[in-house]
XYZ file of C-alpha atoms in Angstrom:
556
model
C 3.563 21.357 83.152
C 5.274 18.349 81.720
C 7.075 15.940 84.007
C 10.448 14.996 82.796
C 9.067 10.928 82.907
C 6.352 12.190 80.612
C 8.902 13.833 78.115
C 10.783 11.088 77.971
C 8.197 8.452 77.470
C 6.586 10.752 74.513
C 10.161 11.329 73.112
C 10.485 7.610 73.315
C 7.643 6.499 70.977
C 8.477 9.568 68.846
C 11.721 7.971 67.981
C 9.777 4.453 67.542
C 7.617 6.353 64.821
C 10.813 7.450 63.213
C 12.419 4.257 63.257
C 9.874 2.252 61.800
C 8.775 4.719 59.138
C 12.604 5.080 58.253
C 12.602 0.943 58.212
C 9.656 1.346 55.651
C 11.058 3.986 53.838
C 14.674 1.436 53.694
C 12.523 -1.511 52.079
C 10.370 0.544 50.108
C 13.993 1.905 48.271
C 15.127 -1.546 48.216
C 12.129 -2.902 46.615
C 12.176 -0.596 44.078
C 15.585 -0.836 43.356
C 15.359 -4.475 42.772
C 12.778 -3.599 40.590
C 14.894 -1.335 38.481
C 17.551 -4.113 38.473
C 15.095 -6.655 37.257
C 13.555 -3.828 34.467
C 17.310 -3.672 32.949
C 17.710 -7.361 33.116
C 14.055 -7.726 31.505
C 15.132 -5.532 28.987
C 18.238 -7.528 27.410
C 18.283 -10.313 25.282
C 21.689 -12.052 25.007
C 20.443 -14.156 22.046
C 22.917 -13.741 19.434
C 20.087 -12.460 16.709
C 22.544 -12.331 13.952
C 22.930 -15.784 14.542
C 19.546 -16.979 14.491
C 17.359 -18.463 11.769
C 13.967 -19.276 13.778
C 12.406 -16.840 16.358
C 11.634 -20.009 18.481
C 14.383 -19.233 20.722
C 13.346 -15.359 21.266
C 9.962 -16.779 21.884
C 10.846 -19.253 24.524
C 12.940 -16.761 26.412
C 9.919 -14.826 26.384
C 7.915 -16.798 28.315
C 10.146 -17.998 30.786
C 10.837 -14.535 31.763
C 7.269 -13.819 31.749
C 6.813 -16.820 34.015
C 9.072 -15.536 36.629
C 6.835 -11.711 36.876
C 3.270 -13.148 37.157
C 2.044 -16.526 38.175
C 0.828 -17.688 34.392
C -0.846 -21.287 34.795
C 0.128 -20.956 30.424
C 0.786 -18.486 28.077
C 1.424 -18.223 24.176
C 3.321 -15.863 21.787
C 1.268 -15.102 18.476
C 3.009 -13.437 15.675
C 1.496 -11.201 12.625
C 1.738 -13.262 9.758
C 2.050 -12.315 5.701
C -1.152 -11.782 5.379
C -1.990 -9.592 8.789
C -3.525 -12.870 10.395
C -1.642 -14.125 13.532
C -1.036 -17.510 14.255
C 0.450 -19.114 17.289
C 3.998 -19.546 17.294
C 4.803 -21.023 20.889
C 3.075 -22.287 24.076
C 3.710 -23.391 27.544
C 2.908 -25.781 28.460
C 3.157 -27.075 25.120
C -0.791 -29.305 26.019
C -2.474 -25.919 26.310
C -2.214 -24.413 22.770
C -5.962 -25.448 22.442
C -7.673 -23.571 25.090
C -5.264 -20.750 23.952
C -7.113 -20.803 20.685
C -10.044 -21.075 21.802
C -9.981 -18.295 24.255
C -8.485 -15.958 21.469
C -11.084 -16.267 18.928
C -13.126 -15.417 21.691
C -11.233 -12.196 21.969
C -11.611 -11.733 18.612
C -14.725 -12.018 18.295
C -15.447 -9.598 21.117
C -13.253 -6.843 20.101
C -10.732 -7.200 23.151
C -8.518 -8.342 20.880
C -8.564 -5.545 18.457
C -8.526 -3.032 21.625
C -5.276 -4.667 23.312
C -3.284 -4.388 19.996
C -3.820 -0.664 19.964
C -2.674 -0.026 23.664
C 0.476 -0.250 25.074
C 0.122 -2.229 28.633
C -1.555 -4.961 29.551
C -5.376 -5.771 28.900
C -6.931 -7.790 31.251
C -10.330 -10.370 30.935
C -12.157 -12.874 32.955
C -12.334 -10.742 35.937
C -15.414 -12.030 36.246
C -17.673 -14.325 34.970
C -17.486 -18.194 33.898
C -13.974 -17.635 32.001
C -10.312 -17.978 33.855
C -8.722 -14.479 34.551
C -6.244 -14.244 31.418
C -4.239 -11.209 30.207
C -3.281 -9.790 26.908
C -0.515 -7.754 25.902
C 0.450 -6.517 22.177
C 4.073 -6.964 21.010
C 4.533 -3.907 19.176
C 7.490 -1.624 18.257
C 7.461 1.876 17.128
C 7.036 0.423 12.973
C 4.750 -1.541 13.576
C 2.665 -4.404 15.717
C 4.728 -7.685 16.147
C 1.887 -10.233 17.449
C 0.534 -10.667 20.875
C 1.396 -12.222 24.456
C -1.740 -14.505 25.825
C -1.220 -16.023 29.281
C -3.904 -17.383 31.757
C -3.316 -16.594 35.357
C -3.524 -18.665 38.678
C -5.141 -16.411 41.979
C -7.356 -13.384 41.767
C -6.717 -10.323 39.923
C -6.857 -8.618 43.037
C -3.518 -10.137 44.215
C -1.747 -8.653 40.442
C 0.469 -5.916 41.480
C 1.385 -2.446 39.339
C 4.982 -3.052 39.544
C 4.545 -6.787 37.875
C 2.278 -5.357 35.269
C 4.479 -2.734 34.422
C 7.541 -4.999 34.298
C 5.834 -7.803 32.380
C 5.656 -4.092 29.682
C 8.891 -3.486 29.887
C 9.905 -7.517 29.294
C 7.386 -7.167 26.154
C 8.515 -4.240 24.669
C 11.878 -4.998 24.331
C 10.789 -8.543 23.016
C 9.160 -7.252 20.240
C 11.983 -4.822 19.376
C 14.327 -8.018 20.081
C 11.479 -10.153 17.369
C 12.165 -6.533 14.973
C 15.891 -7.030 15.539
C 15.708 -10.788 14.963
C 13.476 -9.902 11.176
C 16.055 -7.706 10.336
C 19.305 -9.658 11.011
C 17.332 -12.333 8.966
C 16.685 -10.257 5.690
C 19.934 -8.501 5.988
C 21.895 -12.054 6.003
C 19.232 -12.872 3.076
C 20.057 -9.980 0.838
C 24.443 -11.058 1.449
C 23.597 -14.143 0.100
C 21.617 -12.510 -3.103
C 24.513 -10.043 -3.062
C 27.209 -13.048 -2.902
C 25.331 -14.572 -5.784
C 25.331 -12.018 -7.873
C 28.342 -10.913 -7.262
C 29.313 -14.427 -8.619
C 27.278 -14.596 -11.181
C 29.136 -10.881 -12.447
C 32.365 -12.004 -12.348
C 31.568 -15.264 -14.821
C 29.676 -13.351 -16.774
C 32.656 -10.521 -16.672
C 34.747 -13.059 -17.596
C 32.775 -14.764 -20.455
C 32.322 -10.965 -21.712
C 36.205 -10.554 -21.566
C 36.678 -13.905 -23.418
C 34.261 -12.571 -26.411
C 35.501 -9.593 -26.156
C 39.034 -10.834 -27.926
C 37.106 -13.176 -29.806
C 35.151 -10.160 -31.107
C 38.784 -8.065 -31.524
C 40.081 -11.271 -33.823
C 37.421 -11.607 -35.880
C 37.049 -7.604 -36.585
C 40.232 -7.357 -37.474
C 39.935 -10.312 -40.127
C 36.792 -8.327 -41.323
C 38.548 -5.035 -41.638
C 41.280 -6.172 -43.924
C 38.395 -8.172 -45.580
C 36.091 -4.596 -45.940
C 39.268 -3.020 -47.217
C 40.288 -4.934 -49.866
C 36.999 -5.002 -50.850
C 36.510 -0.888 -50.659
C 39.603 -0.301 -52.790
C 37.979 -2.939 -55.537
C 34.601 -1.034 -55.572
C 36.144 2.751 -55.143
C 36.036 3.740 -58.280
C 32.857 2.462 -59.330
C 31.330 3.812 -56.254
C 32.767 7.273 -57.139
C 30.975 7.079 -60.247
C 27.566 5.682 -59.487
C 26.767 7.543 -56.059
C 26.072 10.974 -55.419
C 25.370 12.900 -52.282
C 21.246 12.885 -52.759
C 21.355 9.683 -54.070
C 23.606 8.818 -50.486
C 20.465 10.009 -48.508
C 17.812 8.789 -50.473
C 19.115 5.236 -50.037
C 20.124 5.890 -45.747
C 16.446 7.242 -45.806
C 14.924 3.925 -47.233
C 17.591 1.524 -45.468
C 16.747 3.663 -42.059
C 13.086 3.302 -43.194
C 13.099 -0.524 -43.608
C 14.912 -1.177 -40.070
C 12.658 1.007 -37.881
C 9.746 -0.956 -39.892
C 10.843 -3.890 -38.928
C 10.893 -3.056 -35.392
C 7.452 -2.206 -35.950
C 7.525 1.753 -36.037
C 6.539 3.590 -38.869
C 8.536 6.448 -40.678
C 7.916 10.140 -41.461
C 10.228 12.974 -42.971
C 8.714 16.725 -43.309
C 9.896 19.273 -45.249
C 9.166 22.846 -43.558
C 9.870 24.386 -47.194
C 6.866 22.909 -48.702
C 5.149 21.785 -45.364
C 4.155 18.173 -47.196
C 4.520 14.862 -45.123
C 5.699 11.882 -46.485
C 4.314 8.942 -44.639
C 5.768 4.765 -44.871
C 2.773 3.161 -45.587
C 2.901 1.991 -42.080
C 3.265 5.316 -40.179
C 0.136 5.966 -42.323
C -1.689 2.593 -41.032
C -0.608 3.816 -37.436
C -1.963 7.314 -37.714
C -5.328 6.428 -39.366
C -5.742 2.617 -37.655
C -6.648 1.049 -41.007
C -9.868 3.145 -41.726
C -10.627 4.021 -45.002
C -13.037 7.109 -44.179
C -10.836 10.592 -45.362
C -11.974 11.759 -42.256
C -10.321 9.618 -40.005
C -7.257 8.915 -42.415
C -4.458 10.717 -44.322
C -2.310 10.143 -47.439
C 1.115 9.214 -47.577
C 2.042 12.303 -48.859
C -0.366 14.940 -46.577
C -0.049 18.254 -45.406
C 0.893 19.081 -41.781
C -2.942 20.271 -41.301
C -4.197 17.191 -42.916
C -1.965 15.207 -40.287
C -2.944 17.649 -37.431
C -6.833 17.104 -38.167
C -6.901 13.364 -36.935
C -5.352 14.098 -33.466
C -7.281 14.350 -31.122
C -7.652 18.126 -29.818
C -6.803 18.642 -26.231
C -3.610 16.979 -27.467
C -2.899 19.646 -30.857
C -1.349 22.576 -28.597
C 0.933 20.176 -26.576
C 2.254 18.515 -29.482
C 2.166 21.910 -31.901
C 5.034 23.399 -28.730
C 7.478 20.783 -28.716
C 7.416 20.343 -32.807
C 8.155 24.554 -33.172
C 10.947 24.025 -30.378
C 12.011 21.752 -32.782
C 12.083 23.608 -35.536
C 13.548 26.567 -33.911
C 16.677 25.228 -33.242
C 16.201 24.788 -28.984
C 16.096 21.197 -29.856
C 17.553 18.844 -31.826
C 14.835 16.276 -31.027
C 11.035 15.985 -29.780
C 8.948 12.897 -28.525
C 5.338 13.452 -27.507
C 2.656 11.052 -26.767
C -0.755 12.061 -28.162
C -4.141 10.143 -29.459
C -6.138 10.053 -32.994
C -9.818 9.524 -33.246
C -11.090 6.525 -34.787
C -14.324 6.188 -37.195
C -16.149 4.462 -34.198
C -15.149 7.412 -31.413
C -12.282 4.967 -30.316
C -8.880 6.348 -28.701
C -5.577 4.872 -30.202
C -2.502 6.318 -28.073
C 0.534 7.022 -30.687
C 4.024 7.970 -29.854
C 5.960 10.142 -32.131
C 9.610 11.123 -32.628
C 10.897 13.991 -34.250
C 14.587 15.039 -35.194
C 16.358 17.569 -37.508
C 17.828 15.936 -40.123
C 18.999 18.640 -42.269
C 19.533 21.844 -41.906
C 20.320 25.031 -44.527
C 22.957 27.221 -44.446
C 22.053 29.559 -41.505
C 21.538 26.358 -39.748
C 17.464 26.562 -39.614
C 15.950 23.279 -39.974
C 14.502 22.000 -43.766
C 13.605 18.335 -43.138
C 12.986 16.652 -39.829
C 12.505 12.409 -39.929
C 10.706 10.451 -37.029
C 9.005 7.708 -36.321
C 5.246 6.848 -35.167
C 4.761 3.765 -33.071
C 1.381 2.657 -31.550
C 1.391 2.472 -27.968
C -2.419 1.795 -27.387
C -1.652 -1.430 -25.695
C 1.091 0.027 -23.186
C -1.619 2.248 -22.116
C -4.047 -0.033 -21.605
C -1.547 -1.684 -19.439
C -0.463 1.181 -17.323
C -4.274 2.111 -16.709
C -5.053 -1.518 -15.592
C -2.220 -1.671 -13.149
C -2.717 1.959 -11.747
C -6.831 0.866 -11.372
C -4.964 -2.481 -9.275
C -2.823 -0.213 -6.777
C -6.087 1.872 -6.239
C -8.691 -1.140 -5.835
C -9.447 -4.045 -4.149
C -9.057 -7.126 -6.170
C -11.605 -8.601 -5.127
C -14.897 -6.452 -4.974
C -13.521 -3.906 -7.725
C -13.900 -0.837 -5.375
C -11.401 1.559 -4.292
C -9.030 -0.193 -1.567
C -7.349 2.156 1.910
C -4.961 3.518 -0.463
C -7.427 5.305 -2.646
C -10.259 5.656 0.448
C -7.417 8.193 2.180
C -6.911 9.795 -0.932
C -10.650 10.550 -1.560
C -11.711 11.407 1.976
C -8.876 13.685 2.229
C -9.609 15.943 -0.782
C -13.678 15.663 0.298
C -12.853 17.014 4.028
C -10.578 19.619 2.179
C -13.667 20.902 0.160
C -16.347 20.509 2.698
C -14.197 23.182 4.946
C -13.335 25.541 2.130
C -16.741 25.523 1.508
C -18.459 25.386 4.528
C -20.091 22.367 4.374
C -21.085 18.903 5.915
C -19.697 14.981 4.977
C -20.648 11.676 6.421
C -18.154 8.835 7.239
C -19.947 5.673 7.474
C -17.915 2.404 8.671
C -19.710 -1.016 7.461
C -19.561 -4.538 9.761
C -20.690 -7.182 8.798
C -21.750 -9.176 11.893
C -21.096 -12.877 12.375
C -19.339 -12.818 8.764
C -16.872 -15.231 10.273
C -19.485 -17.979 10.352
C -20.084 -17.630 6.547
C -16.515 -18.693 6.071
C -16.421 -21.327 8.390
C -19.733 -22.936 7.368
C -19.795 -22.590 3.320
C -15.933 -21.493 2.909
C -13.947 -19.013 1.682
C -15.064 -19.136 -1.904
C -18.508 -18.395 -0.715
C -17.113 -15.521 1.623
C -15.649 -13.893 -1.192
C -18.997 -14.251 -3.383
C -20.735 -12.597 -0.028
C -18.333 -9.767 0.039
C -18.627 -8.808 -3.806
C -22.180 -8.561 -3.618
C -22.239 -6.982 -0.213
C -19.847 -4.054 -2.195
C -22.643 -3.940 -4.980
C -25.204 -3.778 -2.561
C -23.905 -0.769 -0.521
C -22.980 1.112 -4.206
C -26.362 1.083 -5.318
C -27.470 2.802 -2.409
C -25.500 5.853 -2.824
C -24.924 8.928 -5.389
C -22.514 8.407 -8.218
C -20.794 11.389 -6.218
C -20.020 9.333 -3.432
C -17.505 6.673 -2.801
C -17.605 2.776 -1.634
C -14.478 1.417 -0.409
C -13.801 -1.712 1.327
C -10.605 -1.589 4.167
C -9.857 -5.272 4.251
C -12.141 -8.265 5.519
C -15.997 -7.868 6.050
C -14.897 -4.144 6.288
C -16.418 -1.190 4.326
C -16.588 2.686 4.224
C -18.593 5.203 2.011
C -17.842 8.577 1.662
C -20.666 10.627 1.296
C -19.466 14.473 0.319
C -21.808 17.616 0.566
C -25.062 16.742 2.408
C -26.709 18.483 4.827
C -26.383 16.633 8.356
C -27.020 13.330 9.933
C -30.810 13.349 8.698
C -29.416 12.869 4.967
C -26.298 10.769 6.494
C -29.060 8.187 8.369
C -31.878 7.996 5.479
C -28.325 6.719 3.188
C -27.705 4.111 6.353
C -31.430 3.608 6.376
C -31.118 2.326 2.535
C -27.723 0.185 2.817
C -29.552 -1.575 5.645
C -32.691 -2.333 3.772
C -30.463 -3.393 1.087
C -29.254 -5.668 3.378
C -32.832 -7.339 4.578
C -32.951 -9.407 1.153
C -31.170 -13.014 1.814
C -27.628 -14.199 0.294
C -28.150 -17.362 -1.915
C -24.936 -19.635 -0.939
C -25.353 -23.458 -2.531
C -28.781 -23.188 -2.727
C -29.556 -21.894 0.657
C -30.695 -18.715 1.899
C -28.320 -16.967 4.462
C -29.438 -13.234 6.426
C -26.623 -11.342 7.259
C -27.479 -7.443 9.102
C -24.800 -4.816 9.396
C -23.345 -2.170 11.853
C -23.044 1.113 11.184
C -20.915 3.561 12.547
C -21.429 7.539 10.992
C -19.078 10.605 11.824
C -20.545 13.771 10.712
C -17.830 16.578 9.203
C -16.915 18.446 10.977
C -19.445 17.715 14.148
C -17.306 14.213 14.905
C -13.596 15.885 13.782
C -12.668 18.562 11.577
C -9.446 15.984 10.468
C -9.818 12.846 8.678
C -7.637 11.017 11.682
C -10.904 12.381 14.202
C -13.235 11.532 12.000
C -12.296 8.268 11.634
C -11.369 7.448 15.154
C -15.237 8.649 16.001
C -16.742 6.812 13.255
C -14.845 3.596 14.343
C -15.831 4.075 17.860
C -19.860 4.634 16.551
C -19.503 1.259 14.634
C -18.079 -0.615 17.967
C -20.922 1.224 19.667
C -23.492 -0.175 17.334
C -22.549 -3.633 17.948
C -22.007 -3.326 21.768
C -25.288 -1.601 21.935
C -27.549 -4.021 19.825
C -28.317 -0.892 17.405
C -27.880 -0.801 13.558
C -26.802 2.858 13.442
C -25.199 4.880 15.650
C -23.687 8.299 16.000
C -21.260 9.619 18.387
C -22.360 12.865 20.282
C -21.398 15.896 18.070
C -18.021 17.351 19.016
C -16.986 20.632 16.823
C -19.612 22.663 15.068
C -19.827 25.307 12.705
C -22.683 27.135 10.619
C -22.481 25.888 7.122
């Protein structure tokens, strides 16, 4: 039995436990309410972006908010520059920006770097060893990846707290969409001032049109009373002198003499007789100044004799158009097609095609064109389409092309059941070929590096270099990661011979990373993710090759 003093004492301390839990509970709400509060305020930047010409002031707000979260003995922002580098844009204290640098390229060098830019919180180092306990957190947006926050902290990581970390997130993210904001206000107050320009420069030139315009209305006038004086004089001996062929003969030679001189030359075909009668230089065009009848035609040729010099996977193309032509569904034709030269060379020739006269049913009897040579523009558009689809530098095929390829080579592997081989190429330590012999001699490195790796594998497969010391090959249809590493096993013996740079000898080795289709990812996002993470491997592990532990399977 309980005594009533005993029931009262234990309902005493039962009502202590409730009021101090409840006093927890109180500053635990409070806490985190202030927390909220300081998240919103963390979040907004008053600068007036649309105002602004230099990030500097973005930058500095940055870190003095960051200053008040964690206890940063100095920090810097680094932004992504033009050419995917980043550079630092601010520190504080302004006397630190040197061991800034120096601990960066440290992270660079290690990878940490590259890791923190792809995550979205904060990425600690120096939690133990000889270096300072620093943090690193990527500015990045939804579009794309700003630059970084780099700040070296006072204390012991231990004494860091969650909600700081995840507030010092929140203060970054909406920095870097404040640094997106800021980039666009700037190009949008850019393109008004084009637009004001132009818009300027229309209305002179709207007004210098308007003024030659009347000038032009004056002096036709004074030509038309001119012209018609002078067309009453000549009427009756034109009457006399001029008939209707003789009317097209001469428009056929005046038309013929104009598009010359533009450089075109000049057919007209009569579907009566089917003969062709060339301008000497439509027939120069067409036959490329050879004097072989095989590889040239007469002014005055048949339509097979002109058919027999192009080339034929071209005939049936340009044959449909011409009969459309001459059926009455169009009044014109244009085609683009090639001729054979005497040496097996490819001349590209454009030809246009219209109805010129017609009998009485209305069914075409003559059609006139032109022929103009258009080997050069070709050359032109296949030089730029090879520089959208290669690196300029090594020659091989650049990201753009590398998707492209591995796309359509995972595509046929799983139609047809079989295995490809990612490999990603590192050079290690390239940095210090650029910062002891230069960039020149980097780039020199690089292009043979490319020829290196290209001799090693099929004509089938593909070489591609991703940016920097950077490559991938594509190897399609082999038969697992025995083929995949005897391929490595070459590129790295390739790579045991020295690099000659100014006369001395330089050894550089490689990493390899290799994902297996469809064993490291049956998509080409898995697949490269895994072969990535293999190449990081290799150099974290000391190894030259590495594979990831299979993942997906099937029986080819």
């Amino acid at each position: 039995m309980v005594f009533p003093e005993e029931r009262i004492a234990c309902l005493e301390r039962r009502l202590r436990v409730l009021e101090e839990t409840n006093a927890f509970l109180w500053k635990e709400k409070s806490f985190a309410v202030e927390n909220l509060e300081s998240a919103v305020t963390l979040g907004s930047f008053d600068t007036s972006l649309n105002r602004l010409d230099d990030p500097r002031p973005i930058l500095e707000e940055i870190l003095a908010r960051a200053a008040t979260i964690l206890p940063f003995k100095s920090a810097a922002v680094y932004l992504v520059t033009e050419d995917s580098s980043f550079t630092q844009a601010l520190c504080s204290p302004h006397g630190q920006g040197a061991e800034l640098e120096e601990l960066v390229s440290r992270r660079i060098e290690d990878r940490t770097f590259a890791w923190a830019l792809k995550r979205r919180k904060s990425v600690l180092s120096g939690v133990s060893g000889p270096e300072p306990l620093h943090l690193l957190h990527a500015l990045s947006t939804i579009s794309r990846t700003r630059g970084m926050f780099v700040g070296i902290l006072e204390g012991e990581w231990q004494h860091l707290s969650d909600y700081s970390l995840s507030l010092l997130s929140v203060l970054l993210s909406a920095a870097a969409g404040a640094l997106e904001s800021f980039e666009l206000y700037r190009n949008l107050r850019r393109l008004n001032r084009d637009l004001a320009d132009r818009m300027s420069q229309l209305e002179e030139s709207r007004r210098e049109l308007e003024e030659y315009r009347k000038f032009l209305e004056q002096q036709v006038e004074q030509r038309t009373r001119e012209l018609s004086r002078a067309n009453e004089e000549m009427k009756m001996e034109i009457a006399e002198r001029m008939r209707a062929e003789e009317d097209l003969r001469s428009s056929e030679e005046m038309l013929r003499l104009a598009v010359e001189g533009m450089g075109d030359g000049v057919w007209i075909w009569n579907r009566t007789t089917g003969k062709t009668d060339l301008s000497p230089l439509s027939a120069e065009i067409l036959c490329g100044g050879a004097e072989d009848p095989a590889f040239c035609i007469s002014k005055s040729a048949s339509a097979e004799a002109w058919e027999r010099i192009i080339h034929e996977e071209d005939r049936e193309r340009l044959s449909r158009r011409k009969e459309r032509c001459f059926a009455g569904d169009a009044a014109a034709y244009s085609a683009e097609y090639r001729v054979m030269g005497k040496e097996g060379q490819e001349r590209w020739i454009l030809e246009r095609g219209r109805v010129v006269r017609k009998d009485g049913d209305g069914r075409p009897l003559t059609i006139a064109g032109t022929h103009s040579d258009i080997t050069g523009r070709k050359k032109l558009e296949d030089h730029i389409r090879f520089q959208a689809t290669h690196d300029f530098l090594t020659g091989l095929p650049n990201r753009f092309l590398f998707e492209d390829r591995l796309t359509q080579v995972l595509a046929r592997a799983k139609r047809q059941k079989r295995k490809a081989a990612l490999f990603f190429v590192d050079m290690d330590d390239f940095k210090k070929v650029n910062d002891r012999y230069g960039h020149p001699a980097g780039d020199a490195v690089l292009k043979e590096a490319g020829a290196r790796i290209v001799s090693c594998v099929r004509e089938m497969d593909t070489v591609c270099r991703l940016g920097g010391d950077e490559f991938t090959v594509i190897l399609p249809d082999i038969g697992g990661a025995g083929e995949a590493e005897m391929v490595a096993g070459r590129i790295l013996e390739a790579f045991g011979e020295p690099f000659f740079l100014g006369g001395e000898s330089v050894s550089l080795s490689l990493s390899v990373g290799i994902g297996i289709f469809p064993d490291h990812g049956e998509t080409m996002e898995q697949l490269l993710v895994n072969a990535d993470e293999a190449m990081y491997r290799t150099k974290g592990q000391g190894k030259k090759i590495c594979f990831l532990p299979p993942r997906n399977t099937f029986a080819p």
